[in-house]
Amino acid sequence: MAGPAIRAWEISRALSEEHDVRLVTFGRCTRDGVGFRAARTTVEAFREDVAASDVVIVQGFVFNAFAWLQECPQVLVVDLYDPFQLETLEVDRFKPAAERERALAFALGELRDQLRRGDFFLCASRRQRDLWFGHLSAAGRINPDTYDADPSLASLLSIVPFGTSEQAPSPQRHAIKGATPGIGPDDKVVLWGGGVYNWFDPLTLVRAVDRVRARVPEVRLYFLGMKHPNPDVPEMAVASRCRDLADELGLTGTHVFFNEEWVPYESRADYLMDADVGVSCHFPHVETEFSFRTRILDYLWAGLPIVSTEGDGFADLVRQRGLGRAVPAEDVDALAEALGDLLTDSAAADAARAAVAQTAREFTWPVVLAPLVEFCRAPRRAADAHRLTTTDPAAPVPVVVPQVGRLRALRSDAGAVWRHLRAGGLRQVVAKVRWRLARRR
């Protein structure tokens, strides 16, 4: 499972302790739920799934296919931990302009519908909260109803990050060291713990490893997941370029290794516990600014020192807590130095591991899911839900504006005419009247 599926799984597991939970997907489902039911659904059956529920939690692209969700009476929780409208800019970056425009319009349409209908929203960080407050405000959802119900707006939007297991990793075997041809039991493994997507920067990492090998000959870079488990997610351009660069530098099979299959969720500890350092590299753009790198949570869970590119919220945490090293984006020298230091300086690595272990406790699933668990104990429609009943779905949630008395309006207009007459004469008055009439068309 990739990040969104893992998150849905863990949310279902946490809520199943107090509620009857059913997790449905339109993709293939071969796992049995743990305390909850997990099943594949169909377009036809999804409406029945929703109708049989009191609370519905959605994430990703849903409303574009099921417009009737706008009218359903169920309490609707919208998980916004993945800002897909920004992600779309990178996913489709190398496609024709017209195709990119269509993809963005599709994403924005989905987002508009989610923001309009949701009763409770989840985000992953304080940075994301700022982003979504802006979107909610523009959508008319920050209004007297929602503000008076809770001036903090925490009852409308809460921070619910990605989490880690309460249980320590329990590896069953060595999946990398001594198990992958070219990687010995005593080699130093740098783990890229997830997929390779266009918004990541594996190329700088490969170049850095090319330099580190002179200082640490036993360094081995291992890419954990080159093939996404969702068949609808194609291999991205940067993954192909990463393979080409490793070949060009003569590193493939000696210092750089690619795992072509996606690792089963329950087996990931076998790989994580074979690593010495976890790494996350990305570019300095807006997707990075508001991202929440789920692979970092696995590094925390496994107690790995972390090397991360600057620019996202986790890089700030790495620097502030001493979890490893945060380096400038696309800086090969700085990245090589950080990796080399953590692979050769045992005291620095041990200090990072201790800080990681302390921080990991703050990100266990029971801790991070607390706002959602609390909401589901007493679910309710949003304070402004009554505004949604008679409005065009394409419009923002209406703002109720009291009517100004006729006499007061006439006085206001007369005062405006007098001011414009004094400032610019009759010509300015005529221009202002034309401007106001044009606005009403």
Coordinates of C-alpha atoms in Angstrom, one line a residue:
M1 CA 0.0 0.0 0.0
A2 CA 1.1 3.5 -0.7
G3 CA 0.6 6.5 1.6
P4 CA -3.1 7.2 1.0
A5 CA -4.1 3.6 1.4
I6 CA -2.0 3.2 4.6
R7 CA -3.6 6.3 6.0
A8 CA -7.1 5.0 5.3
W9 CA -6.2 1.6 6.7
E10 CA -4.9 3.1 10.0
I11 CA -7.9 5.5 10.3
S12 CA -10.2 2.5 9.9
R13 CA -8.3 0.5 12.5
A14 CA -8.4 3.4 15.1
L15 CA -12.1 4.1 14.6
S16 CA -13.1 0.5 14.7
E17 CA -12.3 0.4 18.4
E18 CA -15.5 2.4 19.0
H19 CA -17.5 2.1 15.8
D20 CA -18.6 -0.2 13.1
V21 CA -16.2 0.7 10.3
R22 CA -16.2 -0.4 6.6
L23 CA -13.3 0.6 4.4
V24 CA -14.2 0.5 0.7
T25 CA -12.0 1.0 -2.4
F26 CA -12.6 1.0 -6.2
G27 CA -9.4 -0.9 -6.7
R28 CA -8.4 -4.4 -5.9
C29 CA -8.7 -5.4 -2.2
T30 CA -7.0 -8.6 -1.0
R31 CA -6.4 -7.8 2.7
D32 CA -8.7 -8.5 5.5
G33 CA -9.4 -5.6 7.8
V34 CA -8.2 -5.8 11.4
G35 CA -11.3 -5.0 13.5
F36 CA -13.1 -3.5 10.5
R37 CA -14.4 -4.7 7.1
A38 CA -12.3 -4.0 4.0
A39 CA -13.9 -4.6 0.6
R40 CA -13.9 -3.5 -3.0
T41 CA -16.9 -1.6 -4.1
T42 CA -18.4 -0.5 -7.4
V43 CA -19.7 2.7 -8.8
E44 CA -23.2 1.3 -8.5
A45 CA -22.8 0.0 -5.0
F46 CA -21.0 3.1 -3.6
R47 CA -24.3 5.0 -3.1
E48 CA -25.6 2.2 -1.0
D49 CA -22.3 2.2 1.0
V50 CA -22.8 5.9 1.8
A51 CA -26.5 5.5 2.6
A52 CA -25.7 2.8 5.2
S53 CA -23.3 5.1 7.0
D54 CA -23.6 7.8 9.6
V55 CA -20.2 9.3 8.9
V56 CA -18.3 9.2 5.5
I57 CA -14.6 9.9 5.3
V58 CA -13.3 10.6 1.8
Q59 CA -9.8 11.4 0.4
G60 CA -8.7 12.2 -3.2
F61 CA -10.8 12.4 -6.3
V62 CA -14.4 11.4 -5.4
F63 CA -16.8 14.3 -6.0
N64 CA -16.2 14.6 -9.7
A65 CA -17.5 11.1 -10.2
F66 CA -20.3 11.2 -7.5
A67 CA -21.9 14.6 -7.6
W68 CA -24.8 13.3 -5.5
L69 CA -22.5 13.5 -2.4
Q70 CA -23.3 17.2 -2.3
E71 CA -26.9 16.3 -1.3
C72 CA -26.3 13.3 1.0
P73 CA -27.4 13.8 4.6
Q74 CA -24.5 11.9 6.1
V75 CA -21.8 13.7 8.1
L76 CA -18.9 14.1 5.6
V77 CA -15.2 14.2 6.7
V78 CA -12.8 15.4 4.0
D79 CA -9.1 14.4 4.3
L80 CA -7.0 17.1 2.8
Y81 CA -3.6 15.8 3.8
D82 CA -2.6 15.5 0.2
P83 CA -2.9 18.9 -1.6
F84 CA -3.6 17.3 -5.0
Q85 CA -4.1 20.6 -6.8
L86 CA -0.4 21.3 -6.3
E87 CA 0.7 17.7 -6.9
T88 CA -1.1 17.8 -10.2
L89 CA 1.3 20.6 -11.4
E90 CA 4.2 18.2 -11.0
V91 CA 2.5 14.9 -12.0
D92 CA 1.6 16.4 -15.4
R93 CA 4.6 18.7 -15.7
F94 CA 6.0 17.0 -18.9
K95 CA 2.7 16.6 -20.7
P96 CA 1.2 18.9 -23.4
A97 CA -0.1 22.3 -22.2
A98 CA -3.7 21.5 -23.0
E99 CA -3.6 18.2 -21.1
R100 CA -2.0 20.0 -18.1
E101 CA -4.8 22.6 -18.1
R102 CA -7.5 19.9 -18.2
A103 CA -5.9 18.0 -15.3
L104 CA -5.6 21.2 -13.2
A105 CA -9.2 22.2 -14.0
F106 CA -10.3 18.7 -12.9
A107 CA -8.4 18.9 -9.7
L108 CA -9.7 22.4 -8.9
G109 CA -13.3 21.2 -9.6
E110 CA -12.9 18.3 -7.2
L111 CA -11.4 20.6 -4.6
R112 CA -14.2 23.1 -5.0
D113 CA -16.8 20.5 -4.4
Q114 CA -15.0 19.0 -1.3
L115 CA -14.5 22.4 0.3
R116 CA -18.2 23.3 -0.4
R117 CA -19.7 20.1 1.2
G118 CA -17.4 18.9 3.9
D119 CA -18.5 19.1 7.5
F120 CA -15.1 18.5 9.0
F121 CA -11.7 18.7 7.3
L122 CA -8.3 17.1 8.1
C123 CA -4.9 18.4 7.2
A124 CA -1.4 17.2 8.0
S125 CA 0.5 20.2 9.4
R126 CA 0.4 23.8 10.5
R127 CA 1.6 24.8 7.0
Q128 CA -1.2 22.9 5.4
R129 CA -3.7 24.5 7.9
D130 CA -2.7 27.9 6.6
L131 CA -3.2 26.8 3.0
W132 CA -6.6 25.2 3.6
F133 CA -7.8 28.2 5.7
G134 CA -7.2 30.3 2.7
H135 CA -9.1 27.9 0.4
L136 CA -12.0 27.6 2.9
S137 CA -12.2 31.4 3.3
A138 CA -12.3 31.8 -0.5
A139 CA -15.0 29.2 -0.7
G140 CA -17.2 31.1 1.8
R141 CA -16.8 28.4 4.5
I142 CA -15.3 30.8 7.1
N143 CA -18.5 32.8 7.8
P144 CA -20.5 34.0 10.9
D145 CA -22.0 30.5 11.3
T146 CA -18.7 28.6 11.5
Y147 CA -16.9 31.4 13.3
D148 CA -19.5 31.8 16.0
A149 CA -19.6 28.0 16.5
D150 CA -15.8 27.9 17.1
P151 CA -13.6 31.0 16.6
S152 CA -10.5 28.8 16.5
L153 CA -12.2 26.9 13.6
A154 CA -10.7 23.7 15.0
S155 CA -14.2 22.1 14.7
L156 CA -14.0 22.8 11.0
L157 CA -10.4 22.0 10.2
S158 CA -8.0 20.0 12.4
I159 CA -4.4 18.9 12.1
V160 CA -4.2 15.1 11.7
P161 CA -0.8 14.1 10.4
F162 CA 0.3 10.8 9.1
G163 CA 1.4 8.5 11.9
T164 CA 3.5 5.5 12.9
S165 CA 2.7 2.3 14.7
E166 CA 2.7 2.1 18.5
Q167 CA 4.5 -1.2 18.2
A168 CA 8.3 -1.3 17.5
P169 CA 9.4 -2.8 14.2
S170 CA 9.8 -6.5 14.3
P171 CA 11.7 -7.7 11.2
Q172 CA 11.3 -11.3 10.2
R173 CA 14.4 -11.4 7.9
H174 CA 17.1 -9.4 6.3
A175 CA 15.6 -8.0 3.1
I176 CA 18.6 -5.9 1.9
K177 CA 21.8 -6.7 3.7
G178 CA 23.1 -10.1 2.6
A179 CA 19.9 -10.6 0.7
T180 CA 20.3 -8.3 -2.3
P181 CA 23.1 -9.3 -4.8
G182 CA 25.8 -6.7 -4.4
I183 CA 24.9 -5.7 -0.8
G184 CA 26.8 -7.4 1.9
P185 CA 25.8 -7.9 5.6
D186 CA 28.2 -5.1 6.8
D187 CA 27.6 -2.6 4.0
K188 CA 26.1 0.9 4.8
V189 CA 22.6 1.2 3.4
V190 CA 21.0 4.6 2.5
L191 CA 17.3 4.0 2.1
W192 CA 15.0 5.8 -0.3
G193 CA 11.8 4.6 1.5
G194 CA 9.1 5.0 -1.1
G195 CA 8.2 5.8 -4.7
V196 CA 10.1 7.9 -7.2
Y197 CA 7.9 10.8 -8.4
N198 CA 8.5 13.9 -10.4
W199 CA 8.4 16.2 -7.3
F200 CA 11.3 14.2 -5.8
D201 CA 15.0 14.7 -6.6
P202 CA 16.7 11.3 -6.7
L203 CA 19.2 12.6 -9.3
T204 CA 21.1 14.8 -6.8
L205 CA 21.1 11.8 -4.4
V206 CA 22.6 9.5 -7.0
R207 CA 25.3 12.1 -7.7
A208 CA 26.0 12.5 -4.0
V209 CA 26.4 8.7 -3.5
D210 CA 28.9 8.8 -6.4
R211 CA 31.0 11.1 -4.3
V212 CA 30.4 9.4 -1.0
R213 CA 31.7 6.1 -2.3
A214 CA 35.3 7.5 -2.3
R215 CA 34.9 8.2 1.5
V216 CA 32.7 5.2 2.3
P217 CA 33.3 2.5 -0.2
E218 CA 30.7 0.2 1.3
V219 CA 27.8 2.8 0.8
R220 CA 24.8 1.3 -0.9
L221 CA 21.8 3.4 -2.0
Y222 CA 18.5 1.3 -2.1
F223 CA 15.4 2.6 -3.8
L224 CA 12.5 0.8 -2.0
G225 CA 9.6 1.2 -4.5
M226 CA 10.1 1.8 -8.2
K227 CA 6.6 0.4 -9.1
H228 CA 3.5 1.9 -7.6
P229 CA 0.9 -0.6 -6.3
N230 CA -1.9 1.4 -8.0
P231 CA -1.9 0.3 -11.7
D232 CA -3.3 3.7 -12.6
V233 CA -0.1 5.5 -11.5
P234 CA 2.4 5.2 -14.3
E235 CA 6.2 5.3 -13.9
M236 CA 7.2 9.0 -13.9
A237 CA 9.9 10.6 -16.0
V238 CA 12.2 11.2 -13.1
A239 CA 12.3 7.4 -12.3
S240 CA 13.6 6.7 -15.8
R241 CA 16.1 9.5 -15.6
C242 CA 17.3 8.1 -12.2
R243 CA 18.0 4.7 -13.7
D244 CA 19.8 6.3 -16.7
L245 CA 22.0 8.4 -14.4
A246 CA 23.0 5.4 -12.2
D247 CA 23.9 3.5 -15.4
E248 CA 25.8 6.4 -16.8
L249 CA 27.9 6.7 -13.6
G250 CA 28.5 3.0 -13.4
L251 CA 26.7 2.7 -10.0
T252 CA 23.8 0.3 -10.9
G253 CA 24.3 -3.0 -9.1
T254 CA 27.4 -1.8 -7.2
H255 CA 26.3 1.3 -5.2
V256 CA 22.8 2.0 -6.4
F257 CA 20.0 -0.6 -6.3
F258 CA 16.4 -0.5 -7.5
N259 CA 13.7 -2.6 -6.0
E260 CA 11.2 -3.1 -8.9
E261 CA 8.3 -4.4 -6.8
W262 CA 6.3 -2.6 -4.2
V263 CA 7.0 -3.9 -0.7
P264 CA 3.9 -5.3 1.2
Y265 CA 2.9 -3.1 4.1
E266 CA 3.5 -5.8 6.7
S267 CA 7.0 -6.5 5.3
R268 CA 8.4 -3.0 5.3
A269 CA 10.2 -3.5 8.7
D270 CA 12.4 -6.1 7.0
Y271 CA 13.8 -3.3 4.8
L272 CA 13.7 -0.4 7.2
M273 CA 15.7 -2.2 9.8
D274 CA 18.4 -3.1 7.3
A275 CA 19.1 0.6 6.6
D276 CA 21.6 2.9 8.3
V277 CA 20.2 6.2 7.1
G278 CA 16.8 7.3 5.6
V279 CA 16.8 10.0 2.9
S280 CA 14.2 12.3 1.4
C281 CA 15.2 14.7 -1.5
H282 CA 12.9 17.1 -3.3
F283 CA 12.9 20.4 -5.2
P284 CA 12.3 23.9 -3.9
H285 CA 8.8 24.5 -5.2
V286 CA 5.3 25.0 -3.8
E287 CA 4.4 21.3 -3.7
T288 CA 7.3 20.8 -1.3
E289 CA 6.2 23.8 0.8
F290 CA 2.9 22.1 1.7
S291 CA 3.8 18.5 1.4
F292 CA 3.9 15.9 4.2
R293 CA 6.4 13.2 3.3
T294 CA 4.9 10.0 4.6
R295 CA 8.2 8.1 4.1
I296 CA 9.7 10.2 6.9
L297 CA 7.2 8.6 9.4
D298 CA 8.7 5.1 8.5
Y299 CA 12.1 6.5 9.2
L300 CA 10.9 7.7 12.6
W301 CA 9.3 4.3 13.3
A302 CA 12.5 2.5 12.5
G303 CA 14.7 4.9 14.4
L304 CA 16.8 5.9 11.4
P305 CA 18.9 9.0 11.2
I306 CA 17.4 11.2 8.5
V307 CA 18.9 13.3 5.8
S308 CA 16.3 15.6 4.2
T309 CA 16.3 18.4 1.7
E310 CA 15.3 21.8 3.1
G311 CA 12.0 23.3 2.2
D312 CA 9.2 21.3 3.9
G313 CA 8.0 21.0 7.4
F314 CA 9.8 17.8 8.2
A315 CA 13.2 19.4 7.2
D316 CA 12.5 22.0 9.9
L317 CA 11.8 19.2 12.4
V318 CA 15.0 17.4 11.4
R319 CA 17.1 20.5 12.1
Q320 CA 15.3 21.6 15.3
R321 CA 15.2 18.2 16.9
G322 CA 18.6 16.9 15.7
L323 CA 17.1 14.0 13.8
G324 CA 19.9 14.0 11.3
R325 CA 20.8 16.6 8.7
A326 CA 18.8 19.1 6.6
V327 CA 20.6 20.2 3.4
P328 CA 19.9 22.8 0.7
A329 CA 18.0 21.5 -2.4
E330 CA 20.0 20.3 -5.3
D331 CA 23.3 20.7 -3.4
V332 CA 25.4 17.6 -4.2
D333 CA 28.3 18.5 -2.0
A334 CA 26.2 19.2 1.1
L335 CA 24.2 16.0 0.6
A336 CA 27.3 14.0 0.2
E337 CA 28.9 15.5 3.3
A338 CA 25.7 14.8 5.4
L339 CA 25.5 11.2 4.3
G340 CA 29.2 10.6 4.8
D341 CA 29.1 12.1 8.3
L342 CA 26.2 10.0 9.5
L343 CA 27.7 6.8 7.9
T344 CA 31.1 7.3 9.5
D345 CA 30.5 9.2 12.8
S346 CA 28.9 6.7 15.1
A347 CA 28.4 9.3 17.9
A348 CA 26.5 11.6 15.5
A349 CA 24.4 8.7 14.2
D350 CA 23.6 7.6 17.8
A351 CA 22.5 11.1 18.8
A352 CA 20.2 11.3 15.8
R353 CA 18.7 7.9 16.6
A354 CA 18.0 9.0 20.2
A355 CA 16.3 12.1 19.0
V356 CA 14.3 10.2 16.4
A357 CA 13.1 7.7 19.0
Q358 CA 11.9 10.6 21.2
T359 CA 10.1 12.4 18.3
A360 CA 8.5 9.2 17.0
R361 CA 6.4 9.0 20.1
E362 CA 4.6 12.2 19.1
F363 CA 3.5 10.7 15.8
T364 CA 2.0 7.4 16.8
W365 CA -1.4 6.8 15.2
P366 CA -3.4 7.0 18.4
V367 CA -1.8 10.4 19.1
V368 CA -2.2 12.0 15.7
L369 CA -5.8 10.6 15.1
A370 CA -7.1 12.0 18.4
P371 CA -9.0 14.9 16.8
L372 CA -10.8 12.6 14.3
V373 CA -11.6 10.0 17.0
E374 CA -13.1 12.7 19.1
F375 CA -15.1 14.1 16.3
C376 CA -16.6 10.7 15.5
R377 CA -17.8 10.3 19.0
A378 CA -20.2 13.1 18.5
P379 CA -20.4 13.7 14.7
R380 CA -22.4 16.7 13.4
R381 CA -23.0 18.6 10.3
A382 CA -21.1 21.8 9.8
A383 CA -22.5 24.9 11.5
D384 CA -23.2 26.4 8.0
A385 CA -24.7 23.3 6.4
H386 CA -28.0 25.1 6.0
R387 CA -26.4 27.4 3.5
L388 CA -25.8 24.6 1.0
T389 CA -29.4 23.6 0.3
T390 CA -30.5 26.0 -2.5
T391 CA -27.3 27.1 -4.1
D392 CA -25.7 26.3 -7.5
P393 CA -23.0 23.7 -6.8
A394 CA -20.5 25.7 -8.9
A395 CA -20.9 28.8 -6.6
P396 CA -19.1 29.5 -3.3
V397 CA -21.1 29.0 -0.2
P398 CA -23.3 32.1 0.0
V399 CA -22.6 34.8 2.5
V400 CA -25.7 36.2 4.1
V401 CA -25.8 40.0 3.7
P402 CA -28.5 41.9 5.6
Q403 CA -30.5 44.3 3.4
V404 CA -29.8 47.9 3.9
G405 CA -32.9 50.1 4.3
R406 CA -34.0 52.0 1.2
L407 CA -33.6 55.4 2.8
R408 CA -30.1 54.6 4.0
A409 CA -29.1 53.3 0.6
L410 CA -30.4 56.5 -1.1
R411 CA -28.5 58.6 1.4
S412 CA -25.3 56.6 0.6
D413 CA -25.8 57.0 -3.1
A414 CA -26.4 60.7 -2.8
G415 CA -23.3 61.1 -0.8
A416 CA -21.3 59.2 -3.3
V417 CA -22.6 61.4 -6.2
W418 CA -21.7 64.6 -4.3
R419 CA -18.1 63.3 -3.6
H420 CA -17.5 62.4 -7.2
L421 CA -19.1 65.6 -8.5
R422 CA -16.7 67.7 -6.3
A423 CA -13.7 65.5 -7.2
G424 CA -14.1 65.2 -11.0
G425 CA -17.3 66.9 -12.1
L426 CA -20.2 65.5 -14.1
R427 CA -17.8 63.3 -16.2
Q428 CA -16.6 61.4 -13.2
V429 CA -20.2 60.9 -11.9
V430 CA -21.2 59.4 -15.3
A431 CA -18.2 57.2 -15.4
K432 CA -18.9 55.8 -11.9
V433 CA -22.6 55.1 -12.8
R434 CA -21.5 53.2 -15.9
W435 CA -19.0 51.2 -13.8
R436 CA -21.7 50.2 -11.3
L437 CA -24.2 49.2 -14.0
A438 CA -21.5 47.1 -15.7
R439 CA -20.8 45.2 -12.4
R440 CA -24.5 44.2 -12.2
R441 CA -24.7 42.6 -15.6

